[in-house]
Amino acid sequence: MNVIACYKIVPDEQDIVVNGDRSLSLDKAAWKVGQYDLNAVEAGAQLAKASGGKLTVLTAGGPEAENSKMKKSILSRGPEENYVYSSPSMAGADAAATARALCQAVKKMEGWDLVLCGEGSSDLYSQQVGIQLGERLGLPTLNGVSRIQEAGEGKILVERSLEDQVEVIQVCLPAVLSVTSDINVPRVPTMKEILAAGKKPTTVWKDGDITACEPAVETVSILAPEEAERRCLVVEGDDGDTIEKFCQLIKGELQ
């Protein structure tokens, strides 16, 4: 089974600074592969290995998508090839624009059976790209997938964990799936895998190879939540008087 796993380069949330006006500064934020996308890459690597197939990874983004460190980071996790659509129009692209770009890229790639996406991106987490990509490709599409296994004759068995049951669905290939974060634990690359990643091929597409996609949604602003001052009262002890005092304090706050 030949698998394409889609991933996104995102700013490291630990480096994001909240300014005084609640706007976000990414000036000091390093780039990394989205955490949820690592689950899709790992799932693809396991499927490809079990079936004797091939894993290829694909991303669409701004100039950061061509970062050599990012290429090595993703290729050290099992893929044999990396495809990148790099365009200024993709910097901050919404789900619709991303899905349109990925659709064009997937159609340029040959010999694949399954496309995997993470459940959402680590920055916007709209959970829409995989669904929209599958619709544009006209393929069977499922989200919330927590397990995938081959069923023979161009089919796979997919498990989806619902609120009170586990749904098992037989899906004909080719298909597009969005996997949950509990499908696996992404591998930590070894030094040997990191060194080998530098020798694996990366194909970069620019505008002209793929038609630039305008966003369907205009982002007016992104603000951090307003900070609220929290009162902190500590009552120590476990005797009756202390417990009574604690209860009176709670009653007073609720009134």
PDB file of C-alpha atoms in Angstrom:
ATOM      1  CA  MET A   1       0.000   0.000   0.000  1.00  0.00           C
ATOM      2  CA  ASN A   2       1.421   3.352  -1.058  1.00  0.00           C
ATOM      3  CA  VAL A   3       0.494   6.165   1.312  1.00  0.00           C
ATOM      4  CA  ILE A   4       0.661   9.958   1.164  1.00  0.00           C
ATOM      5  CA  ALA A   5       0.729  11.671   4.579  1.00  0.00           C
ATOM      6  CA  CYS A   6       0.023  15.402   4.648  1.00  0.00           C
ATOM      7  CA  TYR A   7       1.714  17.622   7.203  1.00  0.00           C
ATOM      8  CA  LYS A   8       1.968  21.304   8.104  1.00  0.00           C
ATOM      9  CA  ILE A   9       4.842  23.458   9.333  1.00  0.00           C
ATOM     10  CA  VAL A  10       3.646  25.505  12.330  1.00  0.00           C
ATOM     11  CA  PRO A  11       5.210  27.899  14.865  1.00  0.00           C
ATOM     12  CA  ASP A  12       6.225  26.316  18.156  1.00  0.00           C
ATOM     13  CA  GLU A  13       3.519  27.337  20.621  1.00  0.00           C
ATOM     14  CA  GLN A  14       6.057  27.553  23.459  1.00  0.00           C
ATOM     15  CA  ASP A  15       7.735  30.488  21.696  1.00  0.00           C
ATOM     16  CA  ILE A  16       4.588  32.537  21.005  1.00  0.00           C
ATOM     17  CA  VAL A  17       4.510  35.841  22.917  1.00  0.00           C
ATOM     18  CA  VAL A  18       1.261  37.581  23.921  1.00  0.00           C
ATOM     19  CA  ASN A  19       1.623  41.353  23.528  1.00  0.00           C
ATOM     20  CA  GLY A  20      -0.027  43.936  25.784  1.00  0.00           C
ATOM     21  CA  ASP A  21      -2.856  44.456  23.263  1.00  0.00           C
ATOM     22  CA  ARG A  22      -3.513  40.660  23.271  1.00  0.00           C
ATOM     23  CA  SER A  23      -2.070  40.236  19.773  1.00  0.00           C
ATOM     24  CA  LEU A  24       0.378  37.365  19.217  1.00  0.00           C
ATOM     25  CA  SER A  25       4.022  37.758  18.280  1.00  0.00           C
ATOM     26  CA  LEU A  26       5.685  34.930  16.345  1.00  0.00           C
ATOM     27  CA  ASP A  27       8.992  36.787  15.945  1.00  0.00           C
ATOM     28  CA  LYS A  28      10.859  34.412  18.254  1.00  0.00           C
ATOM     29  CA  ALA A  29       8.895  31.267  17.409  1.00  0.00           C
ATOM     30  CA  ALA A  30      10.805  28.385  15.850  1.00  0.00           C
ATOM     31  CA  TRP A  31       9.119  26.250  13.178  1.00  0.00           C
ATOM     32  CA  LYS A  32       8.199  22.620  13.676  1.00  0.00           C
ATOM     33  CA  VAL A  33       6.084  19.860  12.140  1.00  0.00           C
ATOM     34  CA  GLY A  34       2.557  19.952  13.578  1.00  0.00           C
ATOM     35  CA  GLN A  35       2.071  17.484  16.418  1.00  0.00           C
ATOM     36  CA  TYR A  36      -1.186  16.014  15.059  1.00  0.00           C
ATOM     37  CA  ASP A  37       0.414  15.520  11.636  1.00  0.00           C
ATOM     38  CA  LEU A  38       3.097  13.334  13.192  1.00  0.00           C
ATOM     39  CA  ASN A  39       0.367  10.789  13.999  1.00  0.00           C
ATOM     40  CA  ALA A  40      -0.618  10.690  10.316  1.00  0.00           C
ATOM     41  CA  VAL A  41       3.011  10.254   9.255  1.00  0.00           C
ATOM     42  CA  GLU A  42       3.548   7.458  11.778  1.00  0.00           C
ATOM     43  CA  ALA A  43       0.334   5.701  10.718  1.00  0.00           C
ATOM     44  CA  GLY A  44       1.464   5.920   7.094  1.00  0.00           C
ATOM     45  CA  ALA A  45       4.905   4.566   7.944  1.00  0.00           C
ATOM     46  CA  GLN A  46       3.406   1.575   9.751  1.00  0.00           C
ATOM     47  CA  LEU A  47       0.967   0.793   6.929  1.00  0.00           C
ATOM     48  CA  ALA A  48       3.645   1.088   4.260  1.00  0.00           C
ATOM     49  CA  LYS A  49       6.030  -1.154   6.169  1.00  0.00           C
ATOM     50  CA  ALA A  50       3.393  -3.821   6.882  1.00  0.00           C
ATOM     51  CA  SER A  51       2.274  -3.954   3.244  1.00  0.00           C
ATOM     52  CA  GLY A  52       5.660  -3.539   1.586  1.00  0.00           C
ATOM     53  CA  GLY A  53       4.553  -0.213   0.162  1.00  0.00           C
ATOM     54  CA  LYS A  54       5.901   3.316   0.197  1.00  0.00           C
ATOM     55  CA  LEU A  55       5.248   6.396   2.313  1.00  0.00           C
ATOM     56  CA  THR A  56       5.458   9.852   0.762  1.00  0.00           C
ATOM     57  CA  VAL A  57       4.826  13.105   2.633  1.00  0.00           C
ATOM     58  CA  LEU A  58       3.287  16.304   1.290  1.00  0.00           C
ATOM     59  CA  THR A  59       2.984  19.850   2.606  1.00  0.00           C
ATOM     60  CA  ALA A  60       1.749  23.216   1.367  1.00  0.00           C
ATOM     61  CA  GLY A  61       2.937  26.364   3.078  1.00  0.00           C
ATOM     62  CA  GLY A  62       4.911  29.563   2.959  1.00  0.00           C
ATOM     63  CA  PRO A  63       8.712  29.858   2.605  1.00  0.00           C
ATOM     64  CA  GLU A  64       9.188  28.020   5.923  1.00  0.00           C
ATOM     65  CA  ALA A  65       8.080  24.811   4.150  1.00  0.00           C
ATOM     66  CA  GLU A  66      11.457  24.760   2.357  1.00  0.00           C
ATOM     67  CA  ASN A  67      13.447  24.951   5.592  1.00  0.00           C
ATOM     68  CA  SER A  68      16.169  22.273   5.403  1.00  0.00           C
ATOM     69  CA  LYS A  69      15.751  21.466   9.094  1.00  0.00           C
ATOM     70  CA  MET A  70      12.039  20.823   8.541  1.00  0.00           C
ATOM     71  CA  LYS A  71      12.779  18.563   5.564  1.00  0.00           C
ATOM     72  CA  LYS A  72      15.179  16.487   7.623  1.00  0.00           C
ATOM     73  CA  SER A  73      12.744  16.412  10.548  1.00  0.00           C
ATOM     74  CA  ILE A  74       9.918  14.930   8.472  1.00  0.00           C
ATOM     75  CA  LEU A  75      12.031  12.586   6.331  1.00  0.00           C
ATOM     76  CA  SER A  76      13.628  11.026   9.428  1.00  0.00           C
ATOM     77  CA  ARG A  77      10.234   9.638  10.461  1.00  0.00           C
ATOM     78  CA  GLY A  78       9.823   6.966   7.783  1.00  0.00           C
ATOM     79  CA  PRO A  79       8.921   8.630   4.442  1.00  0.00           C
ATOM     80  CA  GLU A  80      10.937   7.893   1.321  1.00  0.00           C
ATOM     81  CA  GLU A  81      10.100  11.157  -0.456  1.00  0.00           C
ATOM     82  CA  ASN A  82       8.967  14.655   0.452  1.00  0.00           C
ATOM     83  CA  TYR A  83       6.847  16.952  -1.734  1.00  0.00           C
ATOM     84  CA  VAL A  84       6.540  20.657  -0.920  1.00  0.00           C
ATOM     85  CA  TYR A  85       4.339  23.339  -2.431  1.00  0.00           C
ATOM     86  CA  SER A  86       5.913  26.614  -1.335  1.00  0.00           C
ATOM     87  CA  SER A  87       4.122  29.866  -2.068  1.00  0.00           C
ATOM     88  CA  PRO A  88       3.671  33.247  -0.334  1.00  0.00           C
ATOM     89  CA  SER A  89      -0.081  32.749  -0.864  1.00  0.00           C
ATOM     90  CA  MET A  90       0.008  29.754   1.476  1.00  0.00           C
ATOM     91  CA  ALA A  91       1.370  31.695   4.460  1.00  0.00           C
ATOM     92  CA  GLY A  92      -1.561  31.735   6.872  1.00  0.00           C
ATOM     93  CA  ALA A  93      -3.849  29.992   4.356  1.00  0.00           C
ATOM     94  CA  ASP A  94      -7.257  28.844   5.591  1.00  0.00           C
ATOM     95  CA  ALA A  95      -8.576  25.279   5.353  1.00  0.00           C
ATOM     96  CA  ALA A  96     -10.263  25.810   1.971  1.00  0.00           C
ATOM     97  CA  ALA A  97      -7.143  27.236   0.299  1.00  0.00           C
ATOM     98  CA  THR A  98      -4.976  24.499   1.823  1.00  0.00           C
ATOM     99  CA  ALA A  99      -7.317  21.740   0.646  1.00  0.00           C
ATOM    100  CA  ARG A 100      -7.401  23.172  -2.891  1.00  0.00           C
ATOM    101  CA  ALA A 101      -3.603  23.329  -3.045  1.00  0.00           C
ATOM    102  CA  LEU A 102      -3.161  19.821  -1.620  1.00  0.00           C
ATOM    103  CA  CYS A 103      -5.737  18.486  -4.081  1.00  0.00           C
ATOM    104  CA  GLN A 104      -3.725  19.822  -7.019  1.00  0.00           C
ATOM    105  CA  ALA A 105      -0.527  18.381  -5.550  1.00  0.00           C
ATOM    106  CA  VAL A 106      -2.021  14.926  -4.911  1.00  0.00           C
ATOM    107  CA  LYS A 107      -3.291  14.783  -8.506  1.00  0.00           C
ATOM    108  CA  LYS A 108       0.278  15.390  -9.723  1.00  0.00           C
ATOM    109  CA  MET A 109       1.525  12.404  -7.704  1.00  0.00           C
ATOM    110  CA  GLU A 110       1.120   8.862  -9.026  1.00  0.00           C
ATOM    111  CA  GLY A 111       0.776   5.353  -7.657  1.00  0.00           C
ATOM    112  CA  TRP A 112      -0.826   6.121  -4.289  1.00  0.00           C
ATOM    113  CA  ASP A 113      -3.636   4.240  -2.538  1.00  0.00           C
ATOM    114  CA  LEU A 114      -4.350   6.252   0.598  1.00  0.00           C
ATOM    115  CA  VAL A 115      -4.041   9.869   1.769  1.00  0.00           C
ATOM    116  CA  LEU A 116      -3.701  10.508   5.507  1.00  0.00           C
ATOM    117  CA  CYS A 117      -4.142  13.778   7.395  1.00  0.00           C
ATOM    118  CA  GLY A 118      -3.909  14.643  11.077  1.00  0.00           C
ATOM    119  CA  GLU A 119      -7.130  15.397  12.936  1.00  0.00           C
ATOM    120  CA  GLY A 120      -6.312  19.115  12.786  1.00  0.00           C
ATOM    121  CA  SER A 121      -3.386  21.499  12.493  1.00  0.00           C
ATOM    122  CA  SER A 122      -1.490  22.476  15.629  1.00  0.00           C
ATOM    123  CA  ASP A 123      -2.093  26.177  15.029  1.00  0.00           C
ATOM    124  CA  LEU A 124      -5.632  26.690  13.654  1.00  0.00           C
ATOM    125  CA  TYR A 125      -7.096  23.223  14.391  1.00  0.00           C
ATOM    126  CA  SER A 126     -10.099  23.705  12.093  1.00  0.00           C
ATOM    127  CA  GLN A 127     -10.360  19.926  11.437  1.00  0.00           C
ATOM    128  CA  GLN A 128     -11.523  20.714   7.898  1.00  0.00           C
ATOM    129  CA  VAL A 129      -8.583  20.114   5.549  1.00  0.00           C
ATOM    130  CA  GLY A 130      -8.851  16.315   5.360  1.00  0.00           C
ATOM    131  CA  ILE A 131     -12.612  16.403   4.776  1.00  0.00           C
ATOM    132  CA  GLN A 132     -12.390  19.099   2.104  1.00  0.00           C
ATOM    133  CA  LEU A 133      -9.439  17.378   0.422  1.00  0.00           C
ATOM    134  CA  GLY A 134     -11.362  14.098   0.153  1.00  0.00           C
ATOM    135  CA  GLU A 135     -14.403  15.886  -1.258  1.00  0.00           C
ATOM    136  CA  ARG A 136     -12.302  17.658  -3.900  1.00  0.00           C
ATOM    137  CA  LEU A 137     -10.647  14.378  -4.879  1.00  0.00           C
ATOM    138  CA  GLY A 138     -14.054  12.678  -5.029  1.00  0.00           C
ATOM    139  CA  LEU A 139     -12.912   9.828  -2.787  1.00  0.00           C
ATOM    140  CA  PRO A 140     -14.329   8.002   0.250  1.00  0.00           C
ATOM    141  CA  THR A 141     -13.455  10.249   3.201  1.00  0.00           C
ATOM    142  CA  LEU A 142     -13.561   9.633   6.950  1.00  0.00           C
ATOM    143  CA  ASN A 143     -12.364  11.553   9.996  1.00  0.00           C
ATOM    144  CA  GLY A 144     -11.890  10.528  13.616  1.00  0.00           C
ATOM    145  CA  VAL A 145     -10.031   7.363  12.574  1.00  0.00           C
ATOM    146  CA  SER A 146      -8.300   5.578  15.452  1.00  0.00           C
ATOM    147  CA  ARG A 147      -7.191   2.381  13.689  1.00  0.00           C
ATOM    148  CA  ILE A 148      -6.444   1.240  10.131  1.00  0.00           C
ATOM    149  CA  GLN A 149      -5.733  -2.270   8.864  1.00  0.00           C
ATOM    150  CA  GLU A 150      -5.619  -3.917   5.450  1.00  0.00           C
ATOM    151  CA  ALA A 151      -8.604  -6.017   4.422  1.00  0.00           C
ATOM    152  CA  GLY A 152      -7.274  -7.289   1.083  1.00  0.00           C
ATOM    153  CA  GLU A 153      -8.508  -6.710  -2.474  1.00  0.00           C
ATOM    154  CA  GLY A 154      -7.979  -2.961  -2.372  1.00  0.00           C
ATOM    155  CA  LYS A 155      -9.882  -2.433   0.875  1.00  0.00           C
ATOM    156  CA  ILE A 156      -9.091  -1.398   4.430  1.00  0.00           C
ATOM    157  CA  LEU A 157     -10.877  -1.697   7.765  1.00  0.00           C
ATOM    158  CA  VAL A 158     -11.167   1.557   9.670  1.00  0.00           C
ATOM    159  CA  GLU A 159     -12.170   2.068  13.304  1.00  0.00           C
ATOM    160  CA  ARG A 160     -13.736   5.291  14.569  1.00  0.00           C
ATOM    161  CA  SER A 161     -14.224   5.827  18.308  1.00  0.00           C
ATOM    162  CA  LEU A 162     -17.609   7.460  18.870  1.00  0.00           C
ATOM    163  CA  GLU A 163     -19.118   8.630  22.171  1.00  0.00           C
ATOM    164  CA  ASP A 164     -20.449   5.243  23.271  1.00  0.00           C
ATOM    165  CA  GLN A 165     -19.285   2.790  20.625  1.00  0.00           C
ATOM    166  CA  VAL A 166     -16.523   1.857  18.196  1.00  0.00           C
ATOM    167  CA  GLU A 167     -17.563   2.008  14.560  1.00  0.00           C
ATOM    168  CA  VAL A 168     -15.833  -0.400  12.130  1.00  0.00           C
ATOM    169  CA  ILE A 169     -16.097   0.508   8.448  1.00  0.00           C
ATOM    170  CA  GLN A 170     -14.785  -1.237   5.351  1.00  0.00           C
ATOM    171  CA  VAL A 171     -13.433   1.346   2.915  1.00  0.00           C
ATOM    172  CA  CYS A 172     -12.495   0.860  -0.721  1.00  0.00           C
ATOM    173  CA  LEU A 173      -9.202   2.398  -1.853  1.00  0.00           C
ATOM    174  CA  PRO A 174      -8.192   4.997  -2.845  1.00  0.00           C
ATOM    175  CA  ALA A 175      -9.481   7.002   0.110  1.00  0.00           C
ATOM    176  CA  VAL A 176      -8.709   9.973   2.365  1.00  0.00           C
ATOM    177  CA  LEU A 177      -8.601   9.555   6.158  1.00  0.00           C
ATOM    178  CA  SER A 178      -8.029  11.960   9.046  1.00  0.00           C
ATOM    179  CA  VAL A 179      -6.529  10.125  12.023  1.00  0.00           C
ATOM    180  CA  THR A 180      -6.835  10.949  15.719  1.00  0.00           C
ATOM    181  CA  SER A 181      -3.942  11.538  18.074  1.00  0.00           C
ATOM    182  CA  ASP A 182      -4.560   8.230  19.864  1.00  0.00           C
ATOM    183  CA  ILE A 183      -3.956   6.080  16.767  1.00  0.00           C
ATOM    184  CA  ASN A 184      -0.272   5.745  17.699  1.00  0.00           C
ATOM    185  CA  VAL A 185       2.717   7.271  19.445  1.00  0.00           C
ATOM    186  CA  PRO A 186       4.922   8.994  16.834  1.00  0.00           C
ATOM    187  CA  ARG A 187       8.448   7.644  16.723  1.00  0.00           C
ATOM    188  CA  VAL A 188      11.459   9.591  17.934  1.00  0.00           C
ATOM    189  CA  PRO A 189      13.992   9.434  15.075  1.00  0.00           C
ATOM    190  CA  THR A 190      17.347   7.835  15.783  1.00  0.00           C
ATOM    191  CA  MET A 191      20.601   9.505  14.819  1.00  0.00           C
ATOM    192  CA  LYS A 192      20.949   7.033  11.940  1.00  0.00           C
ATOM    193  CA  GLU A 193      17.483   8.003  10.636  1.00  0.00           C
ATOM    194  CA  ILE A 194      18.263  11.723  10.942  1.00  0.00           C
ATOM    195  CA  LEU A 195      21.508  11.331   8.975  1.00  0.00           C
ATOM    196  CA  ALA A 196      19.795   9.201   6.331  1.00  0.00           C
ATOM    197  CA  ALA A 197      17.032  11.797   5.954  1.00  0.00           C
ATOM    198  CA  GLY A 198      19.494  14.245   4.414  1.00  0.00           C
ATOM    199  CA  LYS A 199      19.923  11.912   1.425  1.00  0.00           C
ATOM    200  CA  LYS A 200      16.212  11.446   0.706  1.00  0.00           C
ATOM    201  CA  PRO A 201      14.685  13.415  -2.198  1.00  0.00           C
ATOM    202  CA  THR A 202      12.486  16.488  -1.842  1.00  0.00           C
ATOM    203  CA  THR A 203      10.471  17.908  -4.745  1.00  0.00           C
ATOM    204  CA  VAL A 204       9.543  21.593  -4.451  1.00  0.00           C
ATOM    205  CA  TRP A 205       6.658  23.081  -6.442  1.00  0.00           C
ATOM    206  CA  LYS A 206       6.134  26.807  -6.876  1.00  0.00           C
ATOM    207  CA  ASP A 207       3.318  28.963  -8.253  1.00  0.00           C
ATOM    208  CA  GLY A 208       2.935  27.902 -11.858  1.00  0.00           C
ATOM    209  CA  ASP A 209       3.421  24.240 -10.965  1.00  0.00           C
ATOM    210  CA  ILE A 210       0.333  24.584  -8.763  1.00  0.00           C
ATOM    211  CA  THR A 211      -2.250  27.350  -9.067  1.00  0.00           C
ATOM    212  CA  ALA A 212      -2.141  29.739  -6.121  1.00  0.00           C
ATOM    213  CA  CYS A 213      -5.313  29.501  -4.041  1.00  0.00           C
ATOM    214  CA  GLU A 214      -6.982  32.547  -2.532  1.00  0.00           C
ATOM    215  CA  PRO A 215      -8.402  32.096   0.990  1.00  0.00           C
ATOM    216  CA  ALA A 216     -12.162  31.756   1.354  1.00  0.00           C
ATOM    217  CA  VAL A 217     -12.098  33.434   4.772  1.00  0.00           C
ATOM    218  CA  GLU A 218     -10.505  36.731   5.767  1.00  0.00           C
ATOM    219  CA  THR A 219      -8.860  36.727   9.183  1.00  0.00           C
ATOM    220  CA  VAL A 220      -9.514  40.111  10.787  1.00  0.00           C
ATOM    221  CA  SER A 221      -7.477  39.547  13.938  1.00  0.00           C
ATOM    222  CA  ILE A 222      -6.177  36.878  16.277  1.00  0.00           C
ATOM    223  CA  LEU A 223      -6.234  37.833  19.950  1.00  0.00           C
ATOM    224  CA  ALA A 224      -5.395  35.964  23.121  1.00  0.00           C
ATOM    225  CA  PRO A 225      -8.267  35.587  25.638  1.00  0.00           C
ATOM    226  CA  GLU A 226      -8.687  38.445  28.095  1.00  0.00           C
ATOM    227  CA  GLU A 227      -6.955  37.830  31.380  1.00  0.00           C
ATOM    228  CA  ALA A 228      -9.215  37.672  34.427  1.00  0.00           C
ATOM    229  CA  GLU A 229      -7.988  38.318  37.925  1.00  0.00           C
ATOM    230  CA  ARG A 230      -8.547  35.286  40.132  1.00  0.00           C
ATOM    231  CA  ARG A 231      -9.053  35.448  43.875  1.00  0.00           C
ATOM    232  CA  CYS A 232      -7.118  32.930  45.902  1.00  0.00           C
ATOM    233  CA  LEU A 233      -8.192  32.121  49.454  1.00  0.00           C
ATOM    234  CA  VAL A 234      -6.434  29.335  51.316  1.00  0.00           C
ATOM    235  CA  VAL A 235      -8.118  27.679  54.307  1.00  0.00           C
ATOM    236  CA  GLU A 236      -5.887  25.222  56.135  1.00  0.00           C
ATOM    237  CA  GLY A 237      -7.036  22.513  58.528  1.00  0.00           C
ATOM    238  CA  ASP A 238      -9.531  19.658  58.673  1.00  0.00           C
ATOM    239  CA  ASP A 239     -11.437  20.291  61.922  1.00  0.00           C
ATOM    240  CA  GLY A 240     -15.121  21.182  62.037  1.00  0.00           C
ATOM    241  CA  ASP A 241     -14.636  24.924  62.489  1.00  0.00           C
ATOM    242  CA  THR A 242     -12.288  25.129  59.486  1.00  0.00           C
ATOM    243  CA  ILE A 243     -14.670  23.182  57.277  1.00  0.00           C
ATOM    244  CA  GLU A 244     -17.538  25.427  58.372  1.00  0.00           C
ATOM    245  CA  LYS A 245     -15.467  28.498  57.544  1.00  0.00           C
ATOM    246  CA  PHE A 246     -14.650  27.016  54.122  1.00  0.00           C
ATOM    247  CA  CYS A 247     -18.339  26.393  53.406  1.00  0.00           C
ATOM    248  CA  GLN A 248     -19.288  29.916  54.438  1.00  0.00           C
ATOM    249  CA  LEU A 249     -16.671  31.357  52.093  1.00  0.00           C
ATOM    250  CA  ILE A 250     -18.078  29.334  49.192  1.00  0.00           C
ATOM    251  CA  LYS A 251     -21.643  30.412  50.000  1.00  0.00           C
ATOM    252  CA  GLY A 252     -20.536  34.017  50.121  1.00  0.00           C
ATOM    253  CA  GLU A 253     -18.926  33.800  46.664  1.00  0.00           C
ATOM    254  CA  LEU A 254     -22.001  32.123  45.149  1.00  0.00           C
ATOM    255  CA  GLN A 255     -24.437  34.736  46.404  1.00  0.00           C
TER     256      GLN A 255
END
